[in-house]
PDB file of C-alpha atoms in Angstrom:
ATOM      1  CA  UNK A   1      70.014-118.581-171.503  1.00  0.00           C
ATOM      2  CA  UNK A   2      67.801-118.021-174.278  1.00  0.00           C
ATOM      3  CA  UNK A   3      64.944-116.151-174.280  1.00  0.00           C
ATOM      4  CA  UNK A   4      62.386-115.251-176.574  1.00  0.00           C
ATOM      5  CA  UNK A   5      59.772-111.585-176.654  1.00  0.00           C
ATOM      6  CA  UNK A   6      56.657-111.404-177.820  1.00  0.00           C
ATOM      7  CA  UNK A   7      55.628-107.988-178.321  1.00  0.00           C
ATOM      8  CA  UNK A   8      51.958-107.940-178.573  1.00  0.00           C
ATOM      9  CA  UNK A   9      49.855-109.265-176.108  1.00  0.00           C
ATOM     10  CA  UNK A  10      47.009-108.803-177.931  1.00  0.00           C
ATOM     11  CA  UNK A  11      46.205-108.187-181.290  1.00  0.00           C
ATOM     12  CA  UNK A  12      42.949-107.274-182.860  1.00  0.00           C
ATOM     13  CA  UNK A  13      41.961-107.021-186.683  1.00  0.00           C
ATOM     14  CA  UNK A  14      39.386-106.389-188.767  1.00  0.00           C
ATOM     15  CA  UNK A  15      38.124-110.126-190.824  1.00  0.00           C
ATOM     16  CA  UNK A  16      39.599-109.801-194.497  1.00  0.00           C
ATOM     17  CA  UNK A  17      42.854-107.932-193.186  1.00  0.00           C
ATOM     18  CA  UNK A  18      46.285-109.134-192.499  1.00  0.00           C
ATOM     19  CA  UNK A  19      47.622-109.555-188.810  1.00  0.00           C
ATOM     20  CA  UNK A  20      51.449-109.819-187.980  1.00  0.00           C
ATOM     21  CA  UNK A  21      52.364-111.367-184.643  1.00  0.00           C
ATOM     22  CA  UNK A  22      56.814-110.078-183.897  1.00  0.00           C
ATOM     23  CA  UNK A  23      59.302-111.982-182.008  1.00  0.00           C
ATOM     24  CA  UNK A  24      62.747-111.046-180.628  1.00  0.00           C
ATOM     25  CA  UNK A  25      65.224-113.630-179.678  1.00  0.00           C
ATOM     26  CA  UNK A  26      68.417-113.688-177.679  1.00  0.00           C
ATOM     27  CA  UNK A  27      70.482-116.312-178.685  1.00  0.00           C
ATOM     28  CA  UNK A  28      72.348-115.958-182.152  1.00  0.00           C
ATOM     29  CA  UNK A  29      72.744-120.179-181.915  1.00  0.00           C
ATOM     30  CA  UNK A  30      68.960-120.203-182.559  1.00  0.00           C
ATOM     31  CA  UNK A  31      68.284-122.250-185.997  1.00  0.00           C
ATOM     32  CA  UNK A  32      64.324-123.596-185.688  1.00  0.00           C
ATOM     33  CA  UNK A  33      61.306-120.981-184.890  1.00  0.00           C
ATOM     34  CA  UNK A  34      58.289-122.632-185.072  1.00  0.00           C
ATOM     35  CA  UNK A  35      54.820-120.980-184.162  1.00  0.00           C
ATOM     36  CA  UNK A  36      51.852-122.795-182.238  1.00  0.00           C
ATOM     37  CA  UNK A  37      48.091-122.511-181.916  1.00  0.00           C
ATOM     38  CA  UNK A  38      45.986-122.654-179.207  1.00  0.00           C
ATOM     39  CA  UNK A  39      42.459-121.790-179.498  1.00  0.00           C
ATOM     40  CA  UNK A  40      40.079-121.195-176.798  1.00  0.00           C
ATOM     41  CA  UNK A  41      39.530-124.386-174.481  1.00  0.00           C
ATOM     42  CA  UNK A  42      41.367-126.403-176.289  1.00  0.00           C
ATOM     43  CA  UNK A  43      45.487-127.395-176.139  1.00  0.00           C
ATOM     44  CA  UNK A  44      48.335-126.633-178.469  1.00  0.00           C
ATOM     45  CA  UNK A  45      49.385-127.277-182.356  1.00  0.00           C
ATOM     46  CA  UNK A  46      51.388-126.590-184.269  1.00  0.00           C
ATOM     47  CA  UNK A  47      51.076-124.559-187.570  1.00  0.00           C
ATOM     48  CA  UNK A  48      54.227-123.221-189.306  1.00  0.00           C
ATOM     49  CA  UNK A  49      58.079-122.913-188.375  1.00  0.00           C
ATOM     50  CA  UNK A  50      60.912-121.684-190.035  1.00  0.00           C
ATOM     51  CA  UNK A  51      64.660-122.571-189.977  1.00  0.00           C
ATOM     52  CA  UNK A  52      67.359-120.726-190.366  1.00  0.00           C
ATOM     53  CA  UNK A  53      68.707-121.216-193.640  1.00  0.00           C
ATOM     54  CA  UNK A  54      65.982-119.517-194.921  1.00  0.00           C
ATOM     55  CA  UNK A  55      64.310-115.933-194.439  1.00  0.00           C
ATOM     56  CA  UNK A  56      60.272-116.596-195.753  1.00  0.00           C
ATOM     57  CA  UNK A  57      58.391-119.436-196.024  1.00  0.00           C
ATOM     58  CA  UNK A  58      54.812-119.847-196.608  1.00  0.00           C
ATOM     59  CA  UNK A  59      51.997-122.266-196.605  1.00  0.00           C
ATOM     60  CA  UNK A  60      49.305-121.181-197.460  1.00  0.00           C
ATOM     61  CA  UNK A  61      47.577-117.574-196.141  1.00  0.00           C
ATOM     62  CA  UNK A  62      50.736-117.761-193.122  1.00  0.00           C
ATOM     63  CA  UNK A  63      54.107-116.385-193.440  1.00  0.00           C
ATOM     64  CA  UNK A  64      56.778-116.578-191.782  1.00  0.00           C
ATOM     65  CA  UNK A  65      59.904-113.895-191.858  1.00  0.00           C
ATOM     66  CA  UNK A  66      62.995-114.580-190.184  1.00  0.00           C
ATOM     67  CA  UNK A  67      65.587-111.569-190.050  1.00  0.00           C
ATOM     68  CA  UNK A  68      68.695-113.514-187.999  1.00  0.00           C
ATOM     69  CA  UNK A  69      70.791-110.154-188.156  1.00  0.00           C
ATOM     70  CA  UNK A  70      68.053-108.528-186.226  1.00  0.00           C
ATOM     71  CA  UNK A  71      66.976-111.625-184.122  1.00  0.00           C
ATOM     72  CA  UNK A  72      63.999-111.250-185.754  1.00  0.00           C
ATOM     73  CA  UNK A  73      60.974-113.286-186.775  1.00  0.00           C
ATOM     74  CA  UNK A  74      57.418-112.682-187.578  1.00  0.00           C
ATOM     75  CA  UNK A  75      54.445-114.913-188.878  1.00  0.00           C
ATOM     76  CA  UNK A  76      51.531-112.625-190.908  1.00  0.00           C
ATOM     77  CA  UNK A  77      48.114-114.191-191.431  1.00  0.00           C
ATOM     78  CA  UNK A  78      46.907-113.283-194.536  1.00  0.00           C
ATOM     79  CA  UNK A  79      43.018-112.597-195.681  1.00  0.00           C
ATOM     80  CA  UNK A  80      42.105-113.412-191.895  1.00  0.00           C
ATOM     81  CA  UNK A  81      39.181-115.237-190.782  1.00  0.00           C
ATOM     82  CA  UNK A  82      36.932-116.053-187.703  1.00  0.00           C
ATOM     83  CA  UNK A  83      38.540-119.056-187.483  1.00  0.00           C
ATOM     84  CA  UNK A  84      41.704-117.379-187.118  1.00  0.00           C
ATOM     85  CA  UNK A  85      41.240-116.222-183.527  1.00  0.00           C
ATOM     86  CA  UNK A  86      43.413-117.870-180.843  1.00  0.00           C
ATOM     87  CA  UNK A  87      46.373-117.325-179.040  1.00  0.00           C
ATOM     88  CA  UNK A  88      49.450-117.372-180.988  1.00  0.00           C
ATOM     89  CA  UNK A  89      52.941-118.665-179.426  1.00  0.00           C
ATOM     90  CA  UNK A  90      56.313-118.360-181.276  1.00  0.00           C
ATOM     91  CA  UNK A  91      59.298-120.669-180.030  1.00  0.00           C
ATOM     92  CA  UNK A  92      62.879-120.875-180.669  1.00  0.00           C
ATOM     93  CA  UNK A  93      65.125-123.917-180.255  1.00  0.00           C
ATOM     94  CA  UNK A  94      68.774-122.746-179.091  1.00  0.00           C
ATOM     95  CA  UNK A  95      70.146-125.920-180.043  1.00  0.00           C
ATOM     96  CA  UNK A  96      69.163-128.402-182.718  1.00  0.00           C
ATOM     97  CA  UNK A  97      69.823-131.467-180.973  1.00  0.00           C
ATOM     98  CA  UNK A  98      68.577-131.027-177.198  1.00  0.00           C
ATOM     99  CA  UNK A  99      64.967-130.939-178.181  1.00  0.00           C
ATOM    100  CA  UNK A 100      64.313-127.763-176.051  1.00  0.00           C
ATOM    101  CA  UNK A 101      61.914-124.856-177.185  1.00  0.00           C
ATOM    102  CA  UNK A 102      62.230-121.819-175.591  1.00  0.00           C
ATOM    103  CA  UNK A 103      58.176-120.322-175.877  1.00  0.00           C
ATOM    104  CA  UNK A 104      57.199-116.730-176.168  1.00  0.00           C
ATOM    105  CA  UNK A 105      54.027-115.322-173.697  1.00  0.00           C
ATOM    106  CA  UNK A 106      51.472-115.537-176.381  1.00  0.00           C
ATOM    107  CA  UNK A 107      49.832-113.044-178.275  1.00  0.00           C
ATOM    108  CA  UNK A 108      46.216-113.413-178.486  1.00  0.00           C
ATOM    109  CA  UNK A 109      44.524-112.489-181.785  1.00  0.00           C
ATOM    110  CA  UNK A 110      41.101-111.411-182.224  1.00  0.00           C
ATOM    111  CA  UNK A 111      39.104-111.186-185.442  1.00  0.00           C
ATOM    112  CA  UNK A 112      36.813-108.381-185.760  1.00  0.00           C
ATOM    113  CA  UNK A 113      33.209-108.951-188.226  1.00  0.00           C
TER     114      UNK A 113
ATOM    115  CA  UNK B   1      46.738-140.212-186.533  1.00  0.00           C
ATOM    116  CA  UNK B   2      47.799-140.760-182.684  1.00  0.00           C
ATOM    117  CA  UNK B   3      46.694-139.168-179.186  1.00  0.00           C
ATOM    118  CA  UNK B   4      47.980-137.716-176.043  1.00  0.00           C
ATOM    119  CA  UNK B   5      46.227-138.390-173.018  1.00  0.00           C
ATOM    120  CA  UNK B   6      46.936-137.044-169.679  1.00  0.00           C
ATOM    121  CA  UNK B   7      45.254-137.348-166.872  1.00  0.00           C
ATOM    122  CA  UNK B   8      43.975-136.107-164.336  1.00  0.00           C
ATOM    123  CA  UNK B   9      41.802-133.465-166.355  1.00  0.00           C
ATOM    124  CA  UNK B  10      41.728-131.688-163.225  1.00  0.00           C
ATOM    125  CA  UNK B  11      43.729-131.723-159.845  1.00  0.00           C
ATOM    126  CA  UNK B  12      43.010-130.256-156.550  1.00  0.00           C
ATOM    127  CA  UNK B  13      45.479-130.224-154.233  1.00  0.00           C
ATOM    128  CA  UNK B  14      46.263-129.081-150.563  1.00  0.00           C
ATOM    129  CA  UNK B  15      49.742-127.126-149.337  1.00  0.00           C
ATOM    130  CA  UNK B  16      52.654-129.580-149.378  1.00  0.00           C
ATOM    131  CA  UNK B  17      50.826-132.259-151.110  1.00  0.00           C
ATOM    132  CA  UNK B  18      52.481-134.884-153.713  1.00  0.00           C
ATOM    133  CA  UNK B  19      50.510-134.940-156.735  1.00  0.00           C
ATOM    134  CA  UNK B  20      51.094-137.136-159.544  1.00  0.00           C
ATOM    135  CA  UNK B  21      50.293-136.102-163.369  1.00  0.00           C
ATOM    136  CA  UNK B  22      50.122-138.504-166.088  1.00  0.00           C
ATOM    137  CA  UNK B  23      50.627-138.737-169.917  1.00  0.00           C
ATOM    138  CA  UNK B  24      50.361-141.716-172.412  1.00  0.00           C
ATOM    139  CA  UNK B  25      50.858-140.677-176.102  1.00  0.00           C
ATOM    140  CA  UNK B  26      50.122-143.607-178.877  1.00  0.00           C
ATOM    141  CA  UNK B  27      52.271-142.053-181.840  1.00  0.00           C
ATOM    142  CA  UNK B  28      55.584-143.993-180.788  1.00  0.00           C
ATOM    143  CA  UNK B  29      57.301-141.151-180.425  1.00  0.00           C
ATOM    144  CA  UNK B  30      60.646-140.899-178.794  1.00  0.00           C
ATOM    145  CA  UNK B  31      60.910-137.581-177.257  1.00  0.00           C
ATOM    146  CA  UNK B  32      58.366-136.543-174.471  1.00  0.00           C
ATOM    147  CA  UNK B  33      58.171-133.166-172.421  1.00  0.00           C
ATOM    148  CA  UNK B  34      56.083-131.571-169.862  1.00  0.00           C
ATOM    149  CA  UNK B  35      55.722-127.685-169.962  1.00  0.00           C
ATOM    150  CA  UNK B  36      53.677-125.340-167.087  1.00  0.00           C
ATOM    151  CA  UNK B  37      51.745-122.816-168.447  1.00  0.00           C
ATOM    152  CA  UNK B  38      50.982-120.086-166.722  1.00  0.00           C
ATOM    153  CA  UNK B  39      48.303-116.996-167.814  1.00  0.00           C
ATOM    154  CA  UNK B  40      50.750-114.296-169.678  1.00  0.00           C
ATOM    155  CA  UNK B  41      53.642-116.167-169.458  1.00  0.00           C
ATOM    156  CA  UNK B  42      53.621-118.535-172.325  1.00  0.00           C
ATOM    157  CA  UNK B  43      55.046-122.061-171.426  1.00  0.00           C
ATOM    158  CA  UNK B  44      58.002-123.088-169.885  1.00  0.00           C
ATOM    159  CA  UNK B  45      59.563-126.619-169.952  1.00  0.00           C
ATOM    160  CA  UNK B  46      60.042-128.118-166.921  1.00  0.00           C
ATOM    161  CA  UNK B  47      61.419-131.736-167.946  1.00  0.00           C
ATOM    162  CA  UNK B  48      61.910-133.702-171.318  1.00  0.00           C
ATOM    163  CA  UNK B  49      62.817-137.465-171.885  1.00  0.00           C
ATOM    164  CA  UNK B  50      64.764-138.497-175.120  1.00  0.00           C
ATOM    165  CA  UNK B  51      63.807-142.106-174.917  1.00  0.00           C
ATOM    166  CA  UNK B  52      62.768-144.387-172.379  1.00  0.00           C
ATOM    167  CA  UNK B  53      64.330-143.912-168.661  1.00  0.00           C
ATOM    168  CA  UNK B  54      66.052-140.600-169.575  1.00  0.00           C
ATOM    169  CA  UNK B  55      65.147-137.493-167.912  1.00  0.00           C
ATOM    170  CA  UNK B  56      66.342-133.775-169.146  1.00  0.00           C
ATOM    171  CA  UNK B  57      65.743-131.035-166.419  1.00  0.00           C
ATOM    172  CA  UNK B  58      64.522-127.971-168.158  1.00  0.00           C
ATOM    173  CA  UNK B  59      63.985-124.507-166.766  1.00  0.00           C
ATOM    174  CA  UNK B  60      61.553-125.004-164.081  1.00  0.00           C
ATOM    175  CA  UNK B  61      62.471-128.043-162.643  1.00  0.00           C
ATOM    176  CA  UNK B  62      62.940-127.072-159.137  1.00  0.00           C
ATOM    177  CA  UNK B  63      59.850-128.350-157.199  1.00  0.00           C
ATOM    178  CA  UNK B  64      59.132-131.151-159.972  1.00  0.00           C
ATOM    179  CA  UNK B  65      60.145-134.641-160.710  1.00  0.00           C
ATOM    180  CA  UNK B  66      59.765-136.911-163.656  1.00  0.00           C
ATOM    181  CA  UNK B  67      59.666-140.249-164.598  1.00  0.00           C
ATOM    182  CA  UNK B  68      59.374-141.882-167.817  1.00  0.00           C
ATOM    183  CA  UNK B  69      58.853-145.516-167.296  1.00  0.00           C
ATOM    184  CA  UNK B  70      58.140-146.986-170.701  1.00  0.00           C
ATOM    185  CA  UNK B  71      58.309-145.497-174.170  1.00  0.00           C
ATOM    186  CA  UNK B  72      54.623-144.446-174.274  1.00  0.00           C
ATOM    187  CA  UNK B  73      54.453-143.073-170.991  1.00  0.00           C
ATOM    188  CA  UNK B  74      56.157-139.733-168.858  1.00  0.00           C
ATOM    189  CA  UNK B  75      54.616-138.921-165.838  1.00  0.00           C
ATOM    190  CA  UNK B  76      55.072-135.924-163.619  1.00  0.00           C
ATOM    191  CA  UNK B  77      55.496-135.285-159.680  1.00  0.00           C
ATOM    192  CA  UNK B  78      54.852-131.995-158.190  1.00  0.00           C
ATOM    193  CA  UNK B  79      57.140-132.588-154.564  1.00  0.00           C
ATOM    194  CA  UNK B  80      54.909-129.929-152.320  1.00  0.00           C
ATOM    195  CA  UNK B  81      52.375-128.137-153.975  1.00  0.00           C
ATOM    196  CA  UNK B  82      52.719-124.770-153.261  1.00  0.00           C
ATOM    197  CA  UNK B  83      48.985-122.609-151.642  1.00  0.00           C
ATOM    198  CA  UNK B  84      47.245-121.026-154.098  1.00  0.00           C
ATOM    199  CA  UNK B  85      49.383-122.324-157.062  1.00  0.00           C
ATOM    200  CA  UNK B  86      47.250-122.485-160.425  1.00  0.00           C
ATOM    201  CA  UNK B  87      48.488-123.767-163.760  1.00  0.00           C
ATOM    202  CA  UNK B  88      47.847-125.849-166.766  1.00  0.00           C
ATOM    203  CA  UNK B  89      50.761-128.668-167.156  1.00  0.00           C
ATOM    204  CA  UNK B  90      51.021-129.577-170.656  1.00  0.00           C
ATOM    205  CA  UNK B  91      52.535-132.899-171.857  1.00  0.00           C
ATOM    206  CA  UNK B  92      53.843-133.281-175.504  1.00  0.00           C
ATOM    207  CA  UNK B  93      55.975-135.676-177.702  1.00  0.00           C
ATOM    208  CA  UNK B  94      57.896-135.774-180.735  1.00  0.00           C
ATOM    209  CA  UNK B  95      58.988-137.997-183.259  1.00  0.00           C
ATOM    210  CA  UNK B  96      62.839-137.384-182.309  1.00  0.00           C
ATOM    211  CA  UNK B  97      65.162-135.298-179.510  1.00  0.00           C
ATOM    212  CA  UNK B  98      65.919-132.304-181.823  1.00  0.00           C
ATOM    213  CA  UNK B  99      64.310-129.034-181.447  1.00  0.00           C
ATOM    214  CA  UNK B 100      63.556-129.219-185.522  1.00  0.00           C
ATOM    215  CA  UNK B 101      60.886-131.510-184.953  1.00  0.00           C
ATOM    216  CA  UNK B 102      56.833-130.511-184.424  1.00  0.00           C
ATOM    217  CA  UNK B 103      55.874-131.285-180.726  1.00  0.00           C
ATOM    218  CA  UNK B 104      51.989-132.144-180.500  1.00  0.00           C
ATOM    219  CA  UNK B 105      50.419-131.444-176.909  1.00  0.00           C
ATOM    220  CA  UNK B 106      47.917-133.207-175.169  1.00  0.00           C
ATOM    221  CA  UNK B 107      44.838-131.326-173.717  1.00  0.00           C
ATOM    222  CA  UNK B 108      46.581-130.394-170.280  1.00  0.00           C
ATOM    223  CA  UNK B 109      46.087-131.135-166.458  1.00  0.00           C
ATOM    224  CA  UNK B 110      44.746-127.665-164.641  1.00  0.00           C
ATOM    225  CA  UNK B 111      46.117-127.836-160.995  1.00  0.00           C
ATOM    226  CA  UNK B 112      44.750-125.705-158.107  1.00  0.00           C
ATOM    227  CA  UNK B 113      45.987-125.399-154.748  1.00  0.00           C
ATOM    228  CA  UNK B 114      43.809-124.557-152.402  1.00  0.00           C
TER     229      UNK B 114
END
């Protein structure tokens, strides 16, 4: 089945620089990546996705990149801030209609003063 | 706005124990699911529900049933808790059954089994 790497763990940068969290996927079927938040103590939301007719979308100081030749996708956090800091789970849903997400392991993201 | 609730907030349980989690969300949403999440391994769906009385088996539902009894409500049954199992169970809903649309998660139920 589908399965989706996140290759940092962890993830620390300095306040005011840009951070860039990578995921790999398996499944070439995969059409939605969304990414969730989850700061400390508290649950899950979510804050951007991406589908796969397109390769960048952004709202506001997030980005997302989606590169479906290389199973690819990425979400940079722009100008980052304190507020920032959390752990940061990309997803991929292997099949638009079934309503399953397929979660990375997290990457946790620290911002440095 | 709406809210998930699950409860407990916390669960102790003994070896081979039924335990019972609960979730109520108030968005009338269609689609519910309930994910473990275990430390470094991100979270992994264990059952989802479509509408009411439909149950989808996800990844990890060996161990687990599910039952989702009215629209607003999915509840989840751990068969035999398992000694010195810890996890957070996370319930969530969305508006519809397609994995296009933004699941929002309740505050979770930590289980330990002691």
């Amino acid at each position: 089945g589908e399965k989706v790497e996140q290759h940092e763990s962890t993830l620390s940068v300095r306040e005011g620089d840009s951070a860039v969290i990578n995921c790999t996927y398996t499944d070439t079927a995969s059409s939605y990546f969304p990414w969730y938040k989850q700061e400390a103590g508290k649950s899950l939301h979510f804050v951007i996705d991406i589908r796969s007719n397109v390769d960048r979308k952004q709202s506001q100081r997030l980005i997302v990149l989606l590169d479906k030749k290389a199973k690819r996708f990425s979400l940079h956090i722009t100008a980052t801030q304190p507020e920032d800091s959390a752990i940061y789970f990309c997803a991929a849903s292997m099949d638009y209609n079934q309503g399953k997400l397929i979660f990375g392991q997290g990457t946790k993201l620290s911002i440095k003063p | 706005g709406g809210i998930i609730t699950q409860t407990p907030k916390f669960l102790i349980g003994q070896e081979g124990q039924k335990l019972t989690l609960k979730c109520q969300q108030n968005f009338n949403h269609d689609t519910m699911y309930w994910y473990r999440q275990d430390s470094g391994k991100g979270l992994r769906l264990i059952y989802y529900s479509i509408t009411e009385n439909d149950l989808q088996k996800g990844d990890l539902s060996e161990g687990y049933d599910a039952s989702r009894e009215k629209k607003s409500s999915f509840s989840l049954t751990v068969t035999s808790a398992q000694k010195n199992e810890m996890a957070v169970f996370l319930c969530a809903s969305s508006i519809g059954g397609t994995g296009g649309d933004e699941q929002y998660f309740g505050p979770g139920t930590r289980l330990t089994v002691l």
